[in-house]
mmCIF file of C-alpha atoms in Angstrom:
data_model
loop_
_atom_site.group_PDB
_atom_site.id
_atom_site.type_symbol
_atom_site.label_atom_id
_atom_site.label_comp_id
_atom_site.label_asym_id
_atom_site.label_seq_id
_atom_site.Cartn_x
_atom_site.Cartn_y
_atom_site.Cartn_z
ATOM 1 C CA UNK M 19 111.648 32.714 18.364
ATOM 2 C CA UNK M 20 114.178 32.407 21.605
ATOM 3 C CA UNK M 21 116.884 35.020 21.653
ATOM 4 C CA UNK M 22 120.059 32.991 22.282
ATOM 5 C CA UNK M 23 122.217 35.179 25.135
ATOM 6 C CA UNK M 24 125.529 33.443 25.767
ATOM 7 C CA UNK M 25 127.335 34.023 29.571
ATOM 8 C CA UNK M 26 130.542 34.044 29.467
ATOM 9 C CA UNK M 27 131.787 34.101 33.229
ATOM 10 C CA UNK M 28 135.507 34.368 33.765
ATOM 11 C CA UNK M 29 137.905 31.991 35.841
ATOM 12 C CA UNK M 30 138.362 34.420 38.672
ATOM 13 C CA UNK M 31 134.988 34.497 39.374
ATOM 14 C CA UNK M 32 133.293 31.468 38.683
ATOM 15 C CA UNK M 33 133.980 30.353 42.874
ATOM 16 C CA UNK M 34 132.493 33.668 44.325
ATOM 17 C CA UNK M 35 128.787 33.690 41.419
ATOM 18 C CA UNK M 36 126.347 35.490 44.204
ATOM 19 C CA UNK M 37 123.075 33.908 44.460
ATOM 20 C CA UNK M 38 121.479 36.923 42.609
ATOM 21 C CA UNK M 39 123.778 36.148 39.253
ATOM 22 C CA UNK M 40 122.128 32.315 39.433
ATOM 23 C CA UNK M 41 118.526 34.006 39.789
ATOM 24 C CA UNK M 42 119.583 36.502 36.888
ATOM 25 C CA UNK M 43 119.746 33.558 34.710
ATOM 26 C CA UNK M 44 116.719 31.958 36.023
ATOM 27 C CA UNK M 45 115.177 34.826 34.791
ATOM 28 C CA UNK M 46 116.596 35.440 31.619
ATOM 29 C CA UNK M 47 114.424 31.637 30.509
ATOM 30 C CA UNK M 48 111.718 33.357 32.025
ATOM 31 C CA UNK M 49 111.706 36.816 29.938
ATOM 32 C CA UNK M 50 111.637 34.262 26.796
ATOM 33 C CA UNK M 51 115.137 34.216 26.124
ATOM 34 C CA UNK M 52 117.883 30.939 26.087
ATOM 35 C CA UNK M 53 121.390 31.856 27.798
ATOM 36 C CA UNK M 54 124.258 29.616 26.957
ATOM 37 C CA UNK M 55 126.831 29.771 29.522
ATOM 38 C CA UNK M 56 130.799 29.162 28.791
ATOM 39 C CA UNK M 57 133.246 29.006 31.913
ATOM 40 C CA UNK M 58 136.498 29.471 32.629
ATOM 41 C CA UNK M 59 138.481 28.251 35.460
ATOM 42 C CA UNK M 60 142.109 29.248 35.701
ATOM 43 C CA UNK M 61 142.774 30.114 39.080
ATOM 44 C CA UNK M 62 140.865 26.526 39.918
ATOM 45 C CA UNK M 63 143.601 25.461 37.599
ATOM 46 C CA UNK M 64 146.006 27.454 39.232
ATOM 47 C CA UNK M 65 145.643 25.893 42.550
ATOM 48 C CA UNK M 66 145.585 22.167 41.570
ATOM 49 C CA UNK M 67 148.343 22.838 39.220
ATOM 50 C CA UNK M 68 150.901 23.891 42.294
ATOM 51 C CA UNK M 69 148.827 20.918 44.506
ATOM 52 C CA UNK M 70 149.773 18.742 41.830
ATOM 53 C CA UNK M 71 153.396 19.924 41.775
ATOM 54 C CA UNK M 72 152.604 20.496 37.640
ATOM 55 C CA UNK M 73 154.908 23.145 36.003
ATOM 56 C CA UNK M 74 153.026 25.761 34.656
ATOM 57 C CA UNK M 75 154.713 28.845 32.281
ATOM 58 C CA UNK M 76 153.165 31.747 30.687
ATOM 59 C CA UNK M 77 154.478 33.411 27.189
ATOM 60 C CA UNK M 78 153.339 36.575 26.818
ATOM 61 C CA UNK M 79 150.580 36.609 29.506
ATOM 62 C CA UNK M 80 149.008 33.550 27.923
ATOM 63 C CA UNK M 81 149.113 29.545 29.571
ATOM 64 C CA UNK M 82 151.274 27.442 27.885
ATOM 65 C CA UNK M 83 149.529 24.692 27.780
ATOM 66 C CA UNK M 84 151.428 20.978 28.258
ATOM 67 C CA UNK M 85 149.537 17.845 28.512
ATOM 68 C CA UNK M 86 149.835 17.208 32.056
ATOM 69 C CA UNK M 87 148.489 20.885 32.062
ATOM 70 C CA UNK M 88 146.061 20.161 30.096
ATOM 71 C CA UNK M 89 145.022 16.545 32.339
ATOM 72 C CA UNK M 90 144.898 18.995 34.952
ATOM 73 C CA UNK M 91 142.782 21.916 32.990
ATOM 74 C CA UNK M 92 140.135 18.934 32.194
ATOM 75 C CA UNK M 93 140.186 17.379 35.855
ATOM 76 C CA UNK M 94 139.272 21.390 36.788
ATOM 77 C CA UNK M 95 137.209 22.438 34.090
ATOM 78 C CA UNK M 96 135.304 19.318 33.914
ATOM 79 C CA UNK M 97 135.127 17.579 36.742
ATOM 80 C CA UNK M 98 134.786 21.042 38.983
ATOM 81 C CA UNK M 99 133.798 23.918 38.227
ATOM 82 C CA UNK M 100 131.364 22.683 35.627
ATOM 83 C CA UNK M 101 129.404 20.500 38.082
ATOM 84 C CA UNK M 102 129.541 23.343 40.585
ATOM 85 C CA UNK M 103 128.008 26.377 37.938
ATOM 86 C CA UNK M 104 125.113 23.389 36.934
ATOM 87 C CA UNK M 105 124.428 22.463 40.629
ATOM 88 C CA UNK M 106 123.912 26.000 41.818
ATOM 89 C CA UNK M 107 121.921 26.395 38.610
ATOM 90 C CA UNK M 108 119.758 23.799 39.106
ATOM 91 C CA UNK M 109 118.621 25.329 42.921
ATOM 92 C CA UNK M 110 117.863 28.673 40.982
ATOM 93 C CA UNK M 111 114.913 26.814 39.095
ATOM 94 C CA UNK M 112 117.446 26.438 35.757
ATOM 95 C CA UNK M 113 117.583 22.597 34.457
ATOM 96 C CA UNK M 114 120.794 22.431 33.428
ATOM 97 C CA UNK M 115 123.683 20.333 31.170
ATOM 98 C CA UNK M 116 127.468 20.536 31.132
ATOM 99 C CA UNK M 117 129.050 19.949 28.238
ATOM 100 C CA UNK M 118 132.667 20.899 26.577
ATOM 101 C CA UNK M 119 133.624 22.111 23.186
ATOM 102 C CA UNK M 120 134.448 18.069 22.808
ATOM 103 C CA UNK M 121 130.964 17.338 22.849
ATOM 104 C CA UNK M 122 129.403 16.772 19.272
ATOM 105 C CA UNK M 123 131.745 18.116 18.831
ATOM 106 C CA UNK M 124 130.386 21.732 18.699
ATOM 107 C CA UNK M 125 134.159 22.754 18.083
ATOM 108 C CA UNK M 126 136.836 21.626 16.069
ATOM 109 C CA UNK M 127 140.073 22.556 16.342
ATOM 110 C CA UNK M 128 143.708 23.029 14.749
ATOM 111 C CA UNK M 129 147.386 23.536 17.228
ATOM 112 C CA UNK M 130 147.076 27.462 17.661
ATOM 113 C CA UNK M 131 151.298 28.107 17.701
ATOM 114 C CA UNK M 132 152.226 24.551 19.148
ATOM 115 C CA UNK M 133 155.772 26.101 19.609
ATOM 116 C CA UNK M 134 154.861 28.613 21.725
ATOM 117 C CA UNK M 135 151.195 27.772 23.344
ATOM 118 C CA UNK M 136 151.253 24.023 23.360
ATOM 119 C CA UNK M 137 147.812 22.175 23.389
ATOM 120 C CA UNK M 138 145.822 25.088 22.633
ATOM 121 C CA UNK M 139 143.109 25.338 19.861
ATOM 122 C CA UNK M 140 141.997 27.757 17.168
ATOM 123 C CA UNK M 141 138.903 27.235 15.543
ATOM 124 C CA UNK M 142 138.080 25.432 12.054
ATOM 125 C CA UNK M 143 135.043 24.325 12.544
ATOM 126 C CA UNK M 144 131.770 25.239 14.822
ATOM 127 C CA UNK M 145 128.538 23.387 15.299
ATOM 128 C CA UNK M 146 125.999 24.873 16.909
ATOM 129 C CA UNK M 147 123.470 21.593 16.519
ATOM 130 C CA UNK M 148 123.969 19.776 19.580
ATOM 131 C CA UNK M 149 123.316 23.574 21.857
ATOM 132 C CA UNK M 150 120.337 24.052 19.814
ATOM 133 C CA UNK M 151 119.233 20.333 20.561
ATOM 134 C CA UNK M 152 119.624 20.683 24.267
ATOM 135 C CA UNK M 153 118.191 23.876 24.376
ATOM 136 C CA UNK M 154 115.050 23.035 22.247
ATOM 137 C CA UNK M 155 114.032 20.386 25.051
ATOM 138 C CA UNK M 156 114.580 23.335 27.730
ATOM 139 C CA UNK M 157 117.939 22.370 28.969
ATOM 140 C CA UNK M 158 120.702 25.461 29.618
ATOM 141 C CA UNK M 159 124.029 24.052 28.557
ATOM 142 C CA UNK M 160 127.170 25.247 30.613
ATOM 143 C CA UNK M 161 130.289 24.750 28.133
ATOM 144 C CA UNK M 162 133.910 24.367 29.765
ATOM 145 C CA UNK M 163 136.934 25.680 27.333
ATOM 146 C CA UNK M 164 138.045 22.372 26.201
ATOM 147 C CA UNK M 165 137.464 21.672 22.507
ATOM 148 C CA UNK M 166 138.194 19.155 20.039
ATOM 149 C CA UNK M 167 141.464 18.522 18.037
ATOM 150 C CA UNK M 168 142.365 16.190 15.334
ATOM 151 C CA UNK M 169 142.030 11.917 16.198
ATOM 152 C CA UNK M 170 139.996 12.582 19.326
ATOM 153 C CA UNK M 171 142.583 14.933 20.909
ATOM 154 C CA UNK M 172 141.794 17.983 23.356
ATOM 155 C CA UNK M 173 142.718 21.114 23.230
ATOM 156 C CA UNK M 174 142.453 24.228 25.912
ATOM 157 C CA UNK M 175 141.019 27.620 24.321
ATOM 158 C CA UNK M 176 140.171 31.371 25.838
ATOM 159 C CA UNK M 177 136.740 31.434 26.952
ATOM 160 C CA UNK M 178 136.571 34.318 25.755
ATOM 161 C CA UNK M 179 137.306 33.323 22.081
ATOM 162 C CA UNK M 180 135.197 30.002 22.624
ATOM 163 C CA UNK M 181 131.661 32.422 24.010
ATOM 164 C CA UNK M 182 132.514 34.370 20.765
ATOM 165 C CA UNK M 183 132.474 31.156 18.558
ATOM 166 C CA UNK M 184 129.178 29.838 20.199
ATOM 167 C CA UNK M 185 127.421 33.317 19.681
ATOM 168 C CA UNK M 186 128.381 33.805 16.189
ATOM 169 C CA UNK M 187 127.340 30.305 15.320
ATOM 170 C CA UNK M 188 124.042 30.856 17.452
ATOM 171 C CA UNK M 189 122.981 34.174 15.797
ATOM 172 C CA UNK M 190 123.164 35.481 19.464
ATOM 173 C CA UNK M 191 122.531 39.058 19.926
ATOM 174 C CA UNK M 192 123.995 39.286 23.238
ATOM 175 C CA UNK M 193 126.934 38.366 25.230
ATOM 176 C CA UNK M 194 127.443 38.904 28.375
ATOM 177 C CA UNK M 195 130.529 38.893 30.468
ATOM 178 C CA UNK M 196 130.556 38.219 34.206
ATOM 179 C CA UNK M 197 133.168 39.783 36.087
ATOM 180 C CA UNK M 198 133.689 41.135 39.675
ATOM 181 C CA UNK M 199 133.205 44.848 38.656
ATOM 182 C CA UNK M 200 129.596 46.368 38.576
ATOM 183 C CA UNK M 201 130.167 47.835 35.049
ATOM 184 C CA UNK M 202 132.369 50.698 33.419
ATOM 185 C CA UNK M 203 132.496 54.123 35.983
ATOM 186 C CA UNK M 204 132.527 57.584 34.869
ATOM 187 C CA UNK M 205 132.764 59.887 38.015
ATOM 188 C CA UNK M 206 132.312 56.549 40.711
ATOM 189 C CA UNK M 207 128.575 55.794 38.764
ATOM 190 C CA UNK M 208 128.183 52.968 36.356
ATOM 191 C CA UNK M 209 127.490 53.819 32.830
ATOM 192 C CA UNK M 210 124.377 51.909 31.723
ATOM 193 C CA UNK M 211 125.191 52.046 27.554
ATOM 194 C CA UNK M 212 128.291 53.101 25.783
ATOM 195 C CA UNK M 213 128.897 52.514 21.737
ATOM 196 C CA UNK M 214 132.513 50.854 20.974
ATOM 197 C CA UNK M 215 133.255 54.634 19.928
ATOM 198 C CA UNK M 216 132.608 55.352 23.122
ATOM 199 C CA UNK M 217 135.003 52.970 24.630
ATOM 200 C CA UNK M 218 138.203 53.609 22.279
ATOM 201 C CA UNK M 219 137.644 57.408 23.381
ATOM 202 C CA UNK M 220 137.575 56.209 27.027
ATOM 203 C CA UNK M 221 140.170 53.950 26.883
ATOM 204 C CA UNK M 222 142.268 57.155 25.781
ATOM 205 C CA UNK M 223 141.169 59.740 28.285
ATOM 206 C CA UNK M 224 142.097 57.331 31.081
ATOM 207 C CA UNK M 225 138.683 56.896 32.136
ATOM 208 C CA UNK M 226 138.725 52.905 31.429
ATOM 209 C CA UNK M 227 142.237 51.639 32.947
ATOM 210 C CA UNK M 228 143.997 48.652 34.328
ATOM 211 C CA UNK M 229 142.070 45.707 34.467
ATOM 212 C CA UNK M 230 139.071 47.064 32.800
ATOM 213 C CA UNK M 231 140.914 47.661 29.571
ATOM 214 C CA UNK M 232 141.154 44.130 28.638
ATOM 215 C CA UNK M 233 137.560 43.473 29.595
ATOM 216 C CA UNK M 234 136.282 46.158 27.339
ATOM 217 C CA UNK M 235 138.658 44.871 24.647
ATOM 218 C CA UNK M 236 137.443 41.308 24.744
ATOM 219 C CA UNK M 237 134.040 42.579 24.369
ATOM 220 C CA UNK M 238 134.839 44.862 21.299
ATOM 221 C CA UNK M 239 136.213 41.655 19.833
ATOM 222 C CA UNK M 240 132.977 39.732 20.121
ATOM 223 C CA UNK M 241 130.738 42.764 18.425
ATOM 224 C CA UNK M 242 133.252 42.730 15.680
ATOM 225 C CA UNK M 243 132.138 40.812 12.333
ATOM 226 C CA UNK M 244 129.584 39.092 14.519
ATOM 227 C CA UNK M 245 125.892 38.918 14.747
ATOM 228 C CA UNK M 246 126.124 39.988 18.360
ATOM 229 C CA UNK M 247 124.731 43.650 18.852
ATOM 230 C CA UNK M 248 125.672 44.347 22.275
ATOM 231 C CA UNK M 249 127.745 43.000 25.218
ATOM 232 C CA UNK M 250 126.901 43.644 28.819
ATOM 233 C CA UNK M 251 129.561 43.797 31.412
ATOM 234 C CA UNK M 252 128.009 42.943 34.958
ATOM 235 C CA UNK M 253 129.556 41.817 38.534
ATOM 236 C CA UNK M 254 128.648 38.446 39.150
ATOM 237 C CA UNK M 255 130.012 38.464 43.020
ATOM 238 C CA UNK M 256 126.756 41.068 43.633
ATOM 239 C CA UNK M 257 123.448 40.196 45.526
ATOM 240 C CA UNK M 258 122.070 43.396 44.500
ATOM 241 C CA UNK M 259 119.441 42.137 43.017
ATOM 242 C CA UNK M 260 118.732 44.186 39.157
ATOM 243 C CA UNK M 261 122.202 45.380 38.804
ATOM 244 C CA UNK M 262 121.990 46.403 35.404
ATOM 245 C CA UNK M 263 126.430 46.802 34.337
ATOM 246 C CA UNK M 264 127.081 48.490 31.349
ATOM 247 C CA UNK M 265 125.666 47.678 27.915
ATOM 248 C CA UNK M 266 128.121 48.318 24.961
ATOM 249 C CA UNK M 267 126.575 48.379 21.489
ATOM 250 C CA UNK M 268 127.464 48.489 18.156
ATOM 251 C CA UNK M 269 128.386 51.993 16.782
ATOM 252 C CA UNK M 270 126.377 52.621 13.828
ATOM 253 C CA UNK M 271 127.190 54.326 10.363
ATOM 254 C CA UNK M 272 126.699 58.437 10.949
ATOM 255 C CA UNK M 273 126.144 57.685 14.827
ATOM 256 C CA UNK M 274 130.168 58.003 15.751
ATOM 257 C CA UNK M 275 129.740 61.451 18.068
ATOM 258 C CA UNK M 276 125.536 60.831 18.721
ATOM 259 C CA UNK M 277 123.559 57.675 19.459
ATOM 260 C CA UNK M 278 120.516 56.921 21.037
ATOM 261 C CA UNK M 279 120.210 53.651 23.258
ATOM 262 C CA UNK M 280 119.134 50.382 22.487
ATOM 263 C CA UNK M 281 117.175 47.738 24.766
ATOM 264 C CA UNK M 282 119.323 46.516 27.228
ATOM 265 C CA UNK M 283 118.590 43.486 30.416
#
């Protein structure tokens, strides 16, 4: 049976995926397992928002999200950077579909905090039938954000959250995040498995910091009350070719001080 692995690869990276990142995936198929990869986009966004003269605000760090926002969001996502992620796919040897959380539609979703987000969407509803349709016929479906709200609507929603959704509802037992950082560093050399103990005690001894502390937090999110039992971060701007990242895994009962590795890509 295929081991679903779902690719999360964040908007500030998406533009600058190095060629070996495309053959990483070519070679995931190969090693028997399916990857499922869900996109962001926002500083595509960004830039056709201000070209567009569209008024964008953040609360709290997060995108309000109007409709002529969210026009622009599915112009970007959709008509983009999804084309671009299946094109460069396809040249790696990978047959490819995009899709969006619309589709099917493999999520359904209610208003978040209409107040204070806007359009954005919270989950009520995930159906993983149409990715495991695609994917029996050998197709690798890349997923934009945008999912489905009530009377044919659209709504935006984190990547992050939606790559959690499809991996849960895919019994996936990886996730990986793409970002443009080679992994977690202890003494300038990348850590190739840490436990989520692990991370809370790094995150307090300063050795993960800045930007890195969200990334590690998003990732602690997806092992949590999910079938996923490890997330790999890896740089997806690299041509090294093998770059391993860091593998974080569930911390098991009794193993909170000592653990002992699991298999990791």
């Amino acid at each position: 049976m295929s081991q679903f692995v779902v690719v999360k690869c964040g908007g500030a990276t998406v533009d600058a995926l190095s060629d070996e990142f495309y053959a990483r995936i070519a070679r995931l198929g190969e090693q028997g397992k399916t990857p499922v990869i869900v996109h962001g986009g926002g500083r595509a966004v960004n830039d056709m928002l201000e070209m567009m003269q569209v008024e964008s605000t953040f609360v709290d760090g997060l995108r309000r999200t109007t409709k002529d926002v969210l026009d622009v969001a599915h112009m970007v996502f959709n008509g983009k950077v999804n084309p671009m992620i299946c094109a460069k796919l396809q040249e790696a040897g990978v047959k490819t579909i995009g899709l969006s959380g619309c589709d099917g539609p493999m999520i359904q979703a209610k208003l978040l905090d209409e107040e204070k987000l806007g359009l954005v969407g919270k989950a009520i509803h995930v159906d993983p039938a149409l990715l495991q349709q695609v994917t029996a016929i050998g197709l690798t479906p890349v997923i934009s954000p945008l999912v489905a709200g009530e009377n044919g609507a659209r709504l935006n929603m984190n990547a992050d959250t939606a790559a959690a959704h499809y991996a849960e509802s895919l019994g996936a037992e990886e996730v990986m995040f793409v970002t443009n950082v080679p992994g977690i560093l202890q003494n300038g050399e990348v850590l190739p498995f840490v436990t989520e103990a692990d991370i809370q005690k790094m995150i307090a001894d300063g050795t993960v910091y800045g930007g890195m502390i969200p990334k590690v937090q998003a990732a602690l999110q997806v092992l949590e009350g999910t079938s996923v039992q490890k997330v790999t971060i890896i740089d997806g701007e690299s041509n090294q070719a093998g770059s391993g990242g860091t593998t974080i895994v569930k911390t098991m009962e009794g193993e909170k001080d000592e653990h002992a590795p699991l298999s990791y890509l």
